[in-house]
Each structure stands twice: as structure tokens, then as C-alpha cells.
mmCIF file of C-alpha atoms in Angstrom:
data_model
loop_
_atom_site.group_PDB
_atom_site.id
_atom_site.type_symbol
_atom_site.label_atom_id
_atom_site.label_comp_id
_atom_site.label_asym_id
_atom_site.label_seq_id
_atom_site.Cartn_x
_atom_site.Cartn_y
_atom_site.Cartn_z
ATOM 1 C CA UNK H 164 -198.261 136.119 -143.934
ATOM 2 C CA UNK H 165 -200.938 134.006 -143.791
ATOM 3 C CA UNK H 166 -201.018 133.826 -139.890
ATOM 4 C CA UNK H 167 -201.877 137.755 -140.469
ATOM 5 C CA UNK H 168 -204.827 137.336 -142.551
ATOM 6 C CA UNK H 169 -206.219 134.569 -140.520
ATOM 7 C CA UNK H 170 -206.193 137.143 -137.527
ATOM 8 C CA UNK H 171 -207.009 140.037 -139.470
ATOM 9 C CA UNK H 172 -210.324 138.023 -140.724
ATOM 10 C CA UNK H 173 -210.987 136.510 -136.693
ATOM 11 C CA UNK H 174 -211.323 140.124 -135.628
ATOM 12 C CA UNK H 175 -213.199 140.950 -138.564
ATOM 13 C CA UNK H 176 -215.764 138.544 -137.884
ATOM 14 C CA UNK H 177 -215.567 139.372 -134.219
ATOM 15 C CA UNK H 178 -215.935 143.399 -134.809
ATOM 16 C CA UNK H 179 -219.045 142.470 -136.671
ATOM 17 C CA UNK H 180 -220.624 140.546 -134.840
ATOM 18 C CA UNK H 181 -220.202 142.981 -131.892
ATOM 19 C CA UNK H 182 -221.829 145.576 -134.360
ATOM 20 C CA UNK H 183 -224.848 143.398 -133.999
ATOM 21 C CA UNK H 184 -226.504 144.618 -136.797
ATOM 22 C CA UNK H 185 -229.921 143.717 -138.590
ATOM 23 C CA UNK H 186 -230.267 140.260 -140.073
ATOM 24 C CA UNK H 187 -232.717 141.121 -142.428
ATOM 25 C CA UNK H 188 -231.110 143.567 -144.469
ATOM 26 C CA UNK H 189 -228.222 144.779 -146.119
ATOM 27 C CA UNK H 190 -226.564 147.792 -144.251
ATOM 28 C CA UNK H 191 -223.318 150.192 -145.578
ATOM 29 C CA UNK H 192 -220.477 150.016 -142.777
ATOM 30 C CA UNK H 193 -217.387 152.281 -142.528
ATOM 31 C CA UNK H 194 -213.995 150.735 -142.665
ATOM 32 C CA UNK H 195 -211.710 152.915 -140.759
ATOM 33 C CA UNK H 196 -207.822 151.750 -141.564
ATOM 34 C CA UNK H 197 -209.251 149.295 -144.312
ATOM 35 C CA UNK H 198 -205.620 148.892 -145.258
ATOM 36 C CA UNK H 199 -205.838 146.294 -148.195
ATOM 37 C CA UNK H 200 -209.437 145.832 -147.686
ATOM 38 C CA UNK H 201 -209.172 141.845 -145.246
ATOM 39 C CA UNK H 202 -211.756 142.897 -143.007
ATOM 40 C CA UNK H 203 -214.074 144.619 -146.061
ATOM 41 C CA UNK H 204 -213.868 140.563 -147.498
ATOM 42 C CA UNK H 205 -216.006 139.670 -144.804
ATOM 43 C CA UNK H 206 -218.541 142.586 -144.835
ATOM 44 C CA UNK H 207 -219.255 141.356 -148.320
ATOM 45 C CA UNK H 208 -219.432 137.825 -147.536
ATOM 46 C CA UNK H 209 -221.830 138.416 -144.587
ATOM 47 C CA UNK H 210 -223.502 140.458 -147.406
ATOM 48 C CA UNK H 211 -223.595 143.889 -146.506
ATOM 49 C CA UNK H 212 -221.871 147.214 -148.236
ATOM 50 C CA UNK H 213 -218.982 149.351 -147.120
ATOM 51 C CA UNK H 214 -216.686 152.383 -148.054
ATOM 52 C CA UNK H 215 -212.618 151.660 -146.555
ATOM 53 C CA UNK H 216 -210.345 155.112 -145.513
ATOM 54 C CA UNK H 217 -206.587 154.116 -145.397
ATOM 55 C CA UNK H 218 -203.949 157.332 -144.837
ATOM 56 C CA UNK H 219 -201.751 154.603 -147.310
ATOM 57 C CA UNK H 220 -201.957 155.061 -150.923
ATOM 58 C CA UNK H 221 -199.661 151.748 -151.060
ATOM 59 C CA UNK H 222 -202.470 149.653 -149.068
ATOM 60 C CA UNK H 223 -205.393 150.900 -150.856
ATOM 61 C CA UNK H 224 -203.441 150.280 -154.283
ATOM 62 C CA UNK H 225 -203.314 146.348 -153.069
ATOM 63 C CA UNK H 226 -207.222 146.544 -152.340
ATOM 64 C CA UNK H 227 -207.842 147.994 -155.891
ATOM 65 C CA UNK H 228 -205.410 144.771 -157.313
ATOM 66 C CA UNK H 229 -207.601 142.740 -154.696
ATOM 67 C CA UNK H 230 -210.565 143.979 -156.374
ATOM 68 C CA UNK H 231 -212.471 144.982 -153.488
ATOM 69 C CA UNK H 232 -215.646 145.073 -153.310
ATOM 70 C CA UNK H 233 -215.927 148.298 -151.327
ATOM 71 C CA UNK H 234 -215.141 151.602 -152.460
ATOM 72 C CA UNK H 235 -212.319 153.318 -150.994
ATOM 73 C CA UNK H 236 -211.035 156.613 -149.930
ATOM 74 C CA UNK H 237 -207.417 158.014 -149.537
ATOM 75 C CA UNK H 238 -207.530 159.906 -146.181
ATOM 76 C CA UNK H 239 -206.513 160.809 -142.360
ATOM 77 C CA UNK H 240 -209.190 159.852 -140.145
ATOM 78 C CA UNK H 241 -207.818 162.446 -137.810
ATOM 79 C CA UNK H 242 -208.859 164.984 -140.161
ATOM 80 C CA UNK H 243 -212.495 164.352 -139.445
ATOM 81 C CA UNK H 244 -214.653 161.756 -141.146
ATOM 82 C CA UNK H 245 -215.953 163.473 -144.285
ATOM 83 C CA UNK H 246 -219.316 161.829 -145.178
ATOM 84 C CA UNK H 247 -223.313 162.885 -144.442
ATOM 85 C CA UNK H 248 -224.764 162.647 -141.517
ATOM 86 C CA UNK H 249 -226.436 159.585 -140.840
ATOM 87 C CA UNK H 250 -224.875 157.605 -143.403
ATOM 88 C CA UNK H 251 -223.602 154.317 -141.931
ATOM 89 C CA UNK H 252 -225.569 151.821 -140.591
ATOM 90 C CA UNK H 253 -221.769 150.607 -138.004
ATOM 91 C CA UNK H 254 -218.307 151.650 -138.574
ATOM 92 C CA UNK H 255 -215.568 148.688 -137.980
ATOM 93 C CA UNK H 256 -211.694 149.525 -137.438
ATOM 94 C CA UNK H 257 -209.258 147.019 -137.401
ATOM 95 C CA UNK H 258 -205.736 147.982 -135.359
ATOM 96 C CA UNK H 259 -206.013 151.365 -136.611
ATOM 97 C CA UNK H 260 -207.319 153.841 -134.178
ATOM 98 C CA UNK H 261 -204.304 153.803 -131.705
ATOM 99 C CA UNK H 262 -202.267 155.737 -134.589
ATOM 100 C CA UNK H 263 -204.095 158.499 -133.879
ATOM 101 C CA UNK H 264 -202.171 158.878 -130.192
ATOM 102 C CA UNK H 265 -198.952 159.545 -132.094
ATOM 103 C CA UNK H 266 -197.864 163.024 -133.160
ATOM 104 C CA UNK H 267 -196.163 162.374 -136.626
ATOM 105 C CA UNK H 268 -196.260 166.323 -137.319
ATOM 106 C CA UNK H 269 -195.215 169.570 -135.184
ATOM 107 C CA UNK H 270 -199.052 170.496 -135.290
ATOM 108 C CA UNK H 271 -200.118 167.283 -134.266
ATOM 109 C CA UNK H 272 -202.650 167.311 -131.087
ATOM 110 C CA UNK H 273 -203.493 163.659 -130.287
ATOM 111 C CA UNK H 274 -206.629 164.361 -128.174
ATOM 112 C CA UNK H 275 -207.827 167.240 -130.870
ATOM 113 C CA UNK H 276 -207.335 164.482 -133.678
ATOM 114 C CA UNK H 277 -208.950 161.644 -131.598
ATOM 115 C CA UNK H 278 -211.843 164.162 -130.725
ATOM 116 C CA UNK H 279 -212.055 165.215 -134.409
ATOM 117 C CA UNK H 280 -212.452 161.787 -135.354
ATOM 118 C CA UNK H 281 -214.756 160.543 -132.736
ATOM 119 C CA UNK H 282 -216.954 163.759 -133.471
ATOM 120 C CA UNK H 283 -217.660 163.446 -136.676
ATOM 121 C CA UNK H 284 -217.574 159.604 -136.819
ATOM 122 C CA UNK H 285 -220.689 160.080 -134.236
ATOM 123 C CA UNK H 286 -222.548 162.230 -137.140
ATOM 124 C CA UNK H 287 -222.065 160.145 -139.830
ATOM 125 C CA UNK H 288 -223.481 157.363 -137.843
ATOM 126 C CA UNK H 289 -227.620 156.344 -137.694
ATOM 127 C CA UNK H 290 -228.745 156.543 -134.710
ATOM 128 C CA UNK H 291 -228.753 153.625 -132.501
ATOM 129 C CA UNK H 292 -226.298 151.724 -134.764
ATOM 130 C CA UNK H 293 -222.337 151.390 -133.204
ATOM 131 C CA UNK H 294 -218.696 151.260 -133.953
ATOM 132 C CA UNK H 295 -216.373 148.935 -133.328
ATOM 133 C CA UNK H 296 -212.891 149.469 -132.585
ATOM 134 C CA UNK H 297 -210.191 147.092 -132.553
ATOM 135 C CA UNK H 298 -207.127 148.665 -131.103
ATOM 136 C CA UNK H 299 -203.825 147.707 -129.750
ATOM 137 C CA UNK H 300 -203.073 150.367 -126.773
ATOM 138 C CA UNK H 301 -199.747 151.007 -125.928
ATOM 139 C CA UNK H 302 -200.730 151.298 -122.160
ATOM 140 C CA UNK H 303 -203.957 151.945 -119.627
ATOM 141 C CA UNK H 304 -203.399 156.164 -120.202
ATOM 142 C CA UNK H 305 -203.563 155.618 -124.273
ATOM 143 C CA UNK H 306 -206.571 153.412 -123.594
ATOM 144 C CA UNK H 307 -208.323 155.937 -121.491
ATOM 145 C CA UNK H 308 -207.383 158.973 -123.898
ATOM 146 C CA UNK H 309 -209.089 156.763 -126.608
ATOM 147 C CA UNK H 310 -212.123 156.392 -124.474
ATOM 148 C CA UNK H 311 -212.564 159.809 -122.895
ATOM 149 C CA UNK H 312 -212.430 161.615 -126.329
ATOM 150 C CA UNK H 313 -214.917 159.216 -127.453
ATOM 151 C CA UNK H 314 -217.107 159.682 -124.727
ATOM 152 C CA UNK H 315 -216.580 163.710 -124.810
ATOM 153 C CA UNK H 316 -217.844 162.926 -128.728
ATOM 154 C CA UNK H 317 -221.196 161.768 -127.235
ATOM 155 C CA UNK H 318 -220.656 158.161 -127.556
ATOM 156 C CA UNK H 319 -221.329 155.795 -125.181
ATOM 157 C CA UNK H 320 -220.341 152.507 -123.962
ATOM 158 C CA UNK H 321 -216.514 150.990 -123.396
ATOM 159 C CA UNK H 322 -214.125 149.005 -123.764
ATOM 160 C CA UNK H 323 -214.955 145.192 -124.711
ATOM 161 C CA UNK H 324 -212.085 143.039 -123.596
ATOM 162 C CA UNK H 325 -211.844 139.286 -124.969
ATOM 163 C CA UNK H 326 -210.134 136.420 -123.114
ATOM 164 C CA UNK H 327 -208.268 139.151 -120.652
ATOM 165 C CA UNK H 328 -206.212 136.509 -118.861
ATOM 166 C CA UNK H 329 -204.407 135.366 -122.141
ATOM 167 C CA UNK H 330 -201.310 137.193 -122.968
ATOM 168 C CA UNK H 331 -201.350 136.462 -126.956
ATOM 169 C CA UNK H 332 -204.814 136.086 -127.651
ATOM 170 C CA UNK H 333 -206.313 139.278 -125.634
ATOM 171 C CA UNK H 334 -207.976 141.445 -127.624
ATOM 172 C CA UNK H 335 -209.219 144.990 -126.769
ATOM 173 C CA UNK H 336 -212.453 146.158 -128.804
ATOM 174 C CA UNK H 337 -213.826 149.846 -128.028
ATOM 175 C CA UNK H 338 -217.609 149.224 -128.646
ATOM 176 C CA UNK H 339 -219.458 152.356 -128.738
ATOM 177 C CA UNK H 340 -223.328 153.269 -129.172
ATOM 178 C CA UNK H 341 -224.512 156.402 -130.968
ATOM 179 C CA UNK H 342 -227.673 157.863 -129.822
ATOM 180 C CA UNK H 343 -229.410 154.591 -127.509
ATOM 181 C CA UNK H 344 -227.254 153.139 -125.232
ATOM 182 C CA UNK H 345 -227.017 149.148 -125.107
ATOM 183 C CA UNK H 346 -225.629 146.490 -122.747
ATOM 184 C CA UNK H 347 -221.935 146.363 -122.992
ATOM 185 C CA UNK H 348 -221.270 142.740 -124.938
ATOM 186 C CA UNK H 349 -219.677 140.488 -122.870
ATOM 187 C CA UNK H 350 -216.029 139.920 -123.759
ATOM 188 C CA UNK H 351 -214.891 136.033 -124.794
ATOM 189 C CA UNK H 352 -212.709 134.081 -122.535
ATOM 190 C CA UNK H 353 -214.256 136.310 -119.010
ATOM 191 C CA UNK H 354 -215.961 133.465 -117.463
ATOM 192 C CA UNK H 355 -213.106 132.012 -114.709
ATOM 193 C CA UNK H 356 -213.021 128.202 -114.275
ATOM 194 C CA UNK H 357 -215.599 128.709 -111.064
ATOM 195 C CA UNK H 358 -217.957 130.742 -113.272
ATOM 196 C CA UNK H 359 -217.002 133.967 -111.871
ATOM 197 C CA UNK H 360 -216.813 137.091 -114.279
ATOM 198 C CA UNK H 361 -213.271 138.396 -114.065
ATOM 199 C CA UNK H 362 -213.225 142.098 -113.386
ATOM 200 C CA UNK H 363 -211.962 144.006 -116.400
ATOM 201 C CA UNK H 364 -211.692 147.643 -116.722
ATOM 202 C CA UNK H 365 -215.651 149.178 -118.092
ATOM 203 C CA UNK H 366 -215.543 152.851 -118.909
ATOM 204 C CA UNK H 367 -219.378 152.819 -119.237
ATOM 205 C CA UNK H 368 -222.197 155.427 -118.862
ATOM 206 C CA UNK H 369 -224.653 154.830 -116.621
ATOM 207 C CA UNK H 370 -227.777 154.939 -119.089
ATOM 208 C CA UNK H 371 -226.359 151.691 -120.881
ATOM 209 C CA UNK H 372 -228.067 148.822 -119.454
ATOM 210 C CA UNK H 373 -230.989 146.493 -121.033
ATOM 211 C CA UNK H 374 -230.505 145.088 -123.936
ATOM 212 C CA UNK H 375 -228.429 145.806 -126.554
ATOM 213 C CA UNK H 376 -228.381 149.386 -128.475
ATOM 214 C CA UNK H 377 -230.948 148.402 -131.243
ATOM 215 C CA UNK H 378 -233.228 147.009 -128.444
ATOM 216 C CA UNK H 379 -232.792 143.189 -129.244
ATOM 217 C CA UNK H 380 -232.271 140.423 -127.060
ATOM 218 C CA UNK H 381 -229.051 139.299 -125.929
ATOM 219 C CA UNK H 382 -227.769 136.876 -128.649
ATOM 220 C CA UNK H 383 -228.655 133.413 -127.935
ATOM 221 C CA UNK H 384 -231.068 133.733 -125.251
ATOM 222 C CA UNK H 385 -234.268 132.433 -125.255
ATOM 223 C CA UNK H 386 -236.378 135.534 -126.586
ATOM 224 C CA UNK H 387 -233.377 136.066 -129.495
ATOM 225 C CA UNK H 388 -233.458 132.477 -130.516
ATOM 226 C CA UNK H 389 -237.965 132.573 -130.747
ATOM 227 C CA UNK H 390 -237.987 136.331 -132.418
ATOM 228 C CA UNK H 391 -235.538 134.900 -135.124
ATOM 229 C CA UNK H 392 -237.740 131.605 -135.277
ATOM 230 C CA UNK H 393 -240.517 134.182 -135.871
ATOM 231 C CA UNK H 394 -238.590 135.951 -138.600
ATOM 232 C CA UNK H 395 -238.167 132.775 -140.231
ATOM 233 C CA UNK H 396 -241.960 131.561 -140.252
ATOM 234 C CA UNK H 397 -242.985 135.690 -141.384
ATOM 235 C CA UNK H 398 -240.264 134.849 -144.281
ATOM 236 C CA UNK H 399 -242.254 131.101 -145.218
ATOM 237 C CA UNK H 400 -239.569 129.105 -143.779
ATOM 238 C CA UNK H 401 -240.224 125.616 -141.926
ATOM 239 C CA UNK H 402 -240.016 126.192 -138.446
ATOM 240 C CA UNK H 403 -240.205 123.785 -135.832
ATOM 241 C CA UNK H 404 -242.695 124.467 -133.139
ATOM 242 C CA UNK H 405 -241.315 126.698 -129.885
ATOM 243 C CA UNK H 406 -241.754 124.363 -126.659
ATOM 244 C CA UNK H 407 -240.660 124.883 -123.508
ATOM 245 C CA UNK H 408 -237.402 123.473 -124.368
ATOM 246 C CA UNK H 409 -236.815 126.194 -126.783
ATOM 247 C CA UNK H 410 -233.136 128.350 -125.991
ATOM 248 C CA UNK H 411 -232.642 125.736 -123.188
ATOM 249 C CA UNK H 412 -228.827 124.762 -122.311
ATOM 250 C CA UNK H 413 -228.347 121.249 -123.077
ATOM 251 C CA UNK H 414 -226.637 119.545 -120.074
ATOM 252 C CA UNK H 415 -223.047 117.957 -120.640
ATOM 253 C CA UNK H 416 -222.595 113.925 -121.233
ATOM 254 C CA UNK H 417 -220.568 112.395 -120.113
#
């Protein structure tokens, strides 16, 4: 339905832009669960490349009638993540990666197929890029499986947890670094009515702190808002001139 999509695309755009990857370039995500390719749509619009897994042949068949623009691959992430080292610039996943806590077969192991995953996800990442994991846990253990085998993979980071106190729009997103740790992103919706942070659940390691994992500022602060007005002049644009207004909070009016 169309309620679906429009969710499907919100934590699309949301998975990305917790990626926080490189405005200047084009970069090649992986799509893990790209089921009929919603949250590839938005990769392409934001203008970067991607390559989808789905375990569903029927999916994938409606993103080859959608005609994608990614290329796609018929296969079980818990398997193992079959690409070169280094070869993604982020890897999004959109309610996919709690399917791997199930045991559909006899032989099925879900912390061997959640470490496989997580294992060789972490190699086929660059360093210092991350993944972002949308998820719907079942409950805190299946949440904490997720995260330890992650962790155990030699990812760091946690969980990122938007608007917490809301039953139907609470949103859990596992937001992992490879190789440089970053400042956990804040989740939306934490800020109480008083200003205080609520206290959510961080499974984080302690050499994540400064900045995020590629080194830039926080979004929206001050020093973000006057490198990308630099980017902008190096790239000709007209600029106006930084003052000491510059990345300043405007007061409310009332």
C-alpha cells in the first residue's frame, strides 16, 4: 500500500542520511534486503550507485519490472556477503536484518549467520565509511544478539533509536563504523519537553567519541554549515560572507 512505500522511503532517507556520506561525490552503497528495490529509488535520486541482495526471487523480479536502477543479486545474507574487500563506500538495510535471528533450517545457527554476515559485511566495507541498519527486534535479547555479533565482527558503534517515547513511530537503526569510530548520531524525537536527553539503551565502544566516523562536523553546527560554505566558494558558487551570525539558532517569535 501506499502507506508502505511512504515509510519504506522515510527510513530510506533517514538510513542515509545517518550514513553521512560525502557530498561531493558519487559513492556505491549495499542494499541488504533491497526487496523490490524502494529504498535503492532514493540512493539514485540522492545520486549515488548501489548493488540490492534479496533471499526473494519474487521481490527482485518486481525491482527488474520497476526497472531499478541498481543491480541486483539473488542471495542469503547469512551466507556471508560475497563481494571484494573494500568495495562499498555504506551499506543500508531496510527491516531486514532481524530475519537472520530465525532458524528456518535444522542447520540454522542464528549467532553463526549474524556473525557471518556482520564479518564479511565489515570487509567489504572502506574504511571509515558505515552501515546502517533498520531493524524491527522482536525483544531487548534479539537486539543485543544483533549488536554483540556485530561488535564481535569488529564494528563499532550502537544502536540509534528515533523518537523512543512513541509507540508507532519508534524506530530502531543499528549504526555501525568500520575501521574509525564516530559519535553515535543522535536519535530524532530524544530531546524531552524540559530539554533533557531521554536515556535510551547505547551499546557503544569506548573509542567512539568526536565527531563523526569520516571526521566531519556534526551536521548543522557551525563548523559543518562554514566547511560546506567553503565547498561551495572552491566549486565557484556565490556565497554569502561568514559573520558571526553564521550557524547561529534563530530565536522563536512570537
Amino acid at each position: 500500500s501506499s502507506r508502505v512505500v511512504e515509510i519504506q522511503s522515510q527510513m530510506s532517507e533517514r538510513a542515509v542520511e545517518l550514513l553521512g556520506l560525502p557530498e561531493d561525490r558519487p559513492c556505491l552503497l549495499l542494499d541488504v534486503g533491497c526487496g523490490s528495490g524502494l529504498s535503492g529509488d532514493y540512493v539514485s535520486e540522492e545520486g549515488h550507485y548501489w548493488i540490492g541482495m534479496d533471499i526473494s526471487r519474487a521481490m527482485l523480479d518486481v525491482a527488474v519490472e520497476r526497472e531499478v536502477e541498481g543491480d541486483l543479486l539473488l542471495a542469503d545474507v547469512g551466507h556471508g556477503i560475497p563481494f571484494r574487500a573494500g568495495m562499498f563506500d555504506g551499506c543500508i538495510s531496510i527491516s531486514a536484518v532481524q530475519w537472520l535471528c530465525n532458524a528456518d533450517k535444522k542447520s540454522h545457527s542464528p549467532p553463526k549467520r549474524l556473525y557471518r554476515f556482520f564479518s564479511t559485511l565489515y570487509t567489504a566495507l572502506a574504511r571509515g565509511s558505515r552501515a546502517v541498519l533498520q531493524l524491527y527486534p522482536e525483544n531487548s535479547e534479539q537486539l543485543e544478539l544483533i549488536t554483540a555479533q556485530a561488535m564481535r565482527a569488529g564494528f563499532t558503534g550502537g544502536m540509534v533509536v528515533d523518537y523512543p517515547n512513541s509507540a508507532k513511530a519508534k524506530k530502531f537503526f543499528l549504526c555501525l563504523f568500520v575501521g574509525t569510530s564516530g559519535t553515535l548520531p543522535k536519535g530524532l524525537g530524544t530531546e524531552c519537553a524540559d530539554g533533557e536527553e531521554t536515556l535510551q539503551a547505547k551499546f557503544t565502544n569506548e573509542r567512539t567519541r568526536f565527531r563523526n566516523a569520516k571526521g566531519k562536523s556534526v551536521k548543522k553546527s557551525r563548523d559543518w554549515i562554514l566547511e560546506k560554505k567553503e565547498r561551495r566558494r572552491r566549486q565557484g558558487k556565490e556565497v554569502r560572507a561568514d559573520t558571526k551570525y553564521t550557524g547561529r539558532k534563530r530565536r522563536p517569535r512570537f
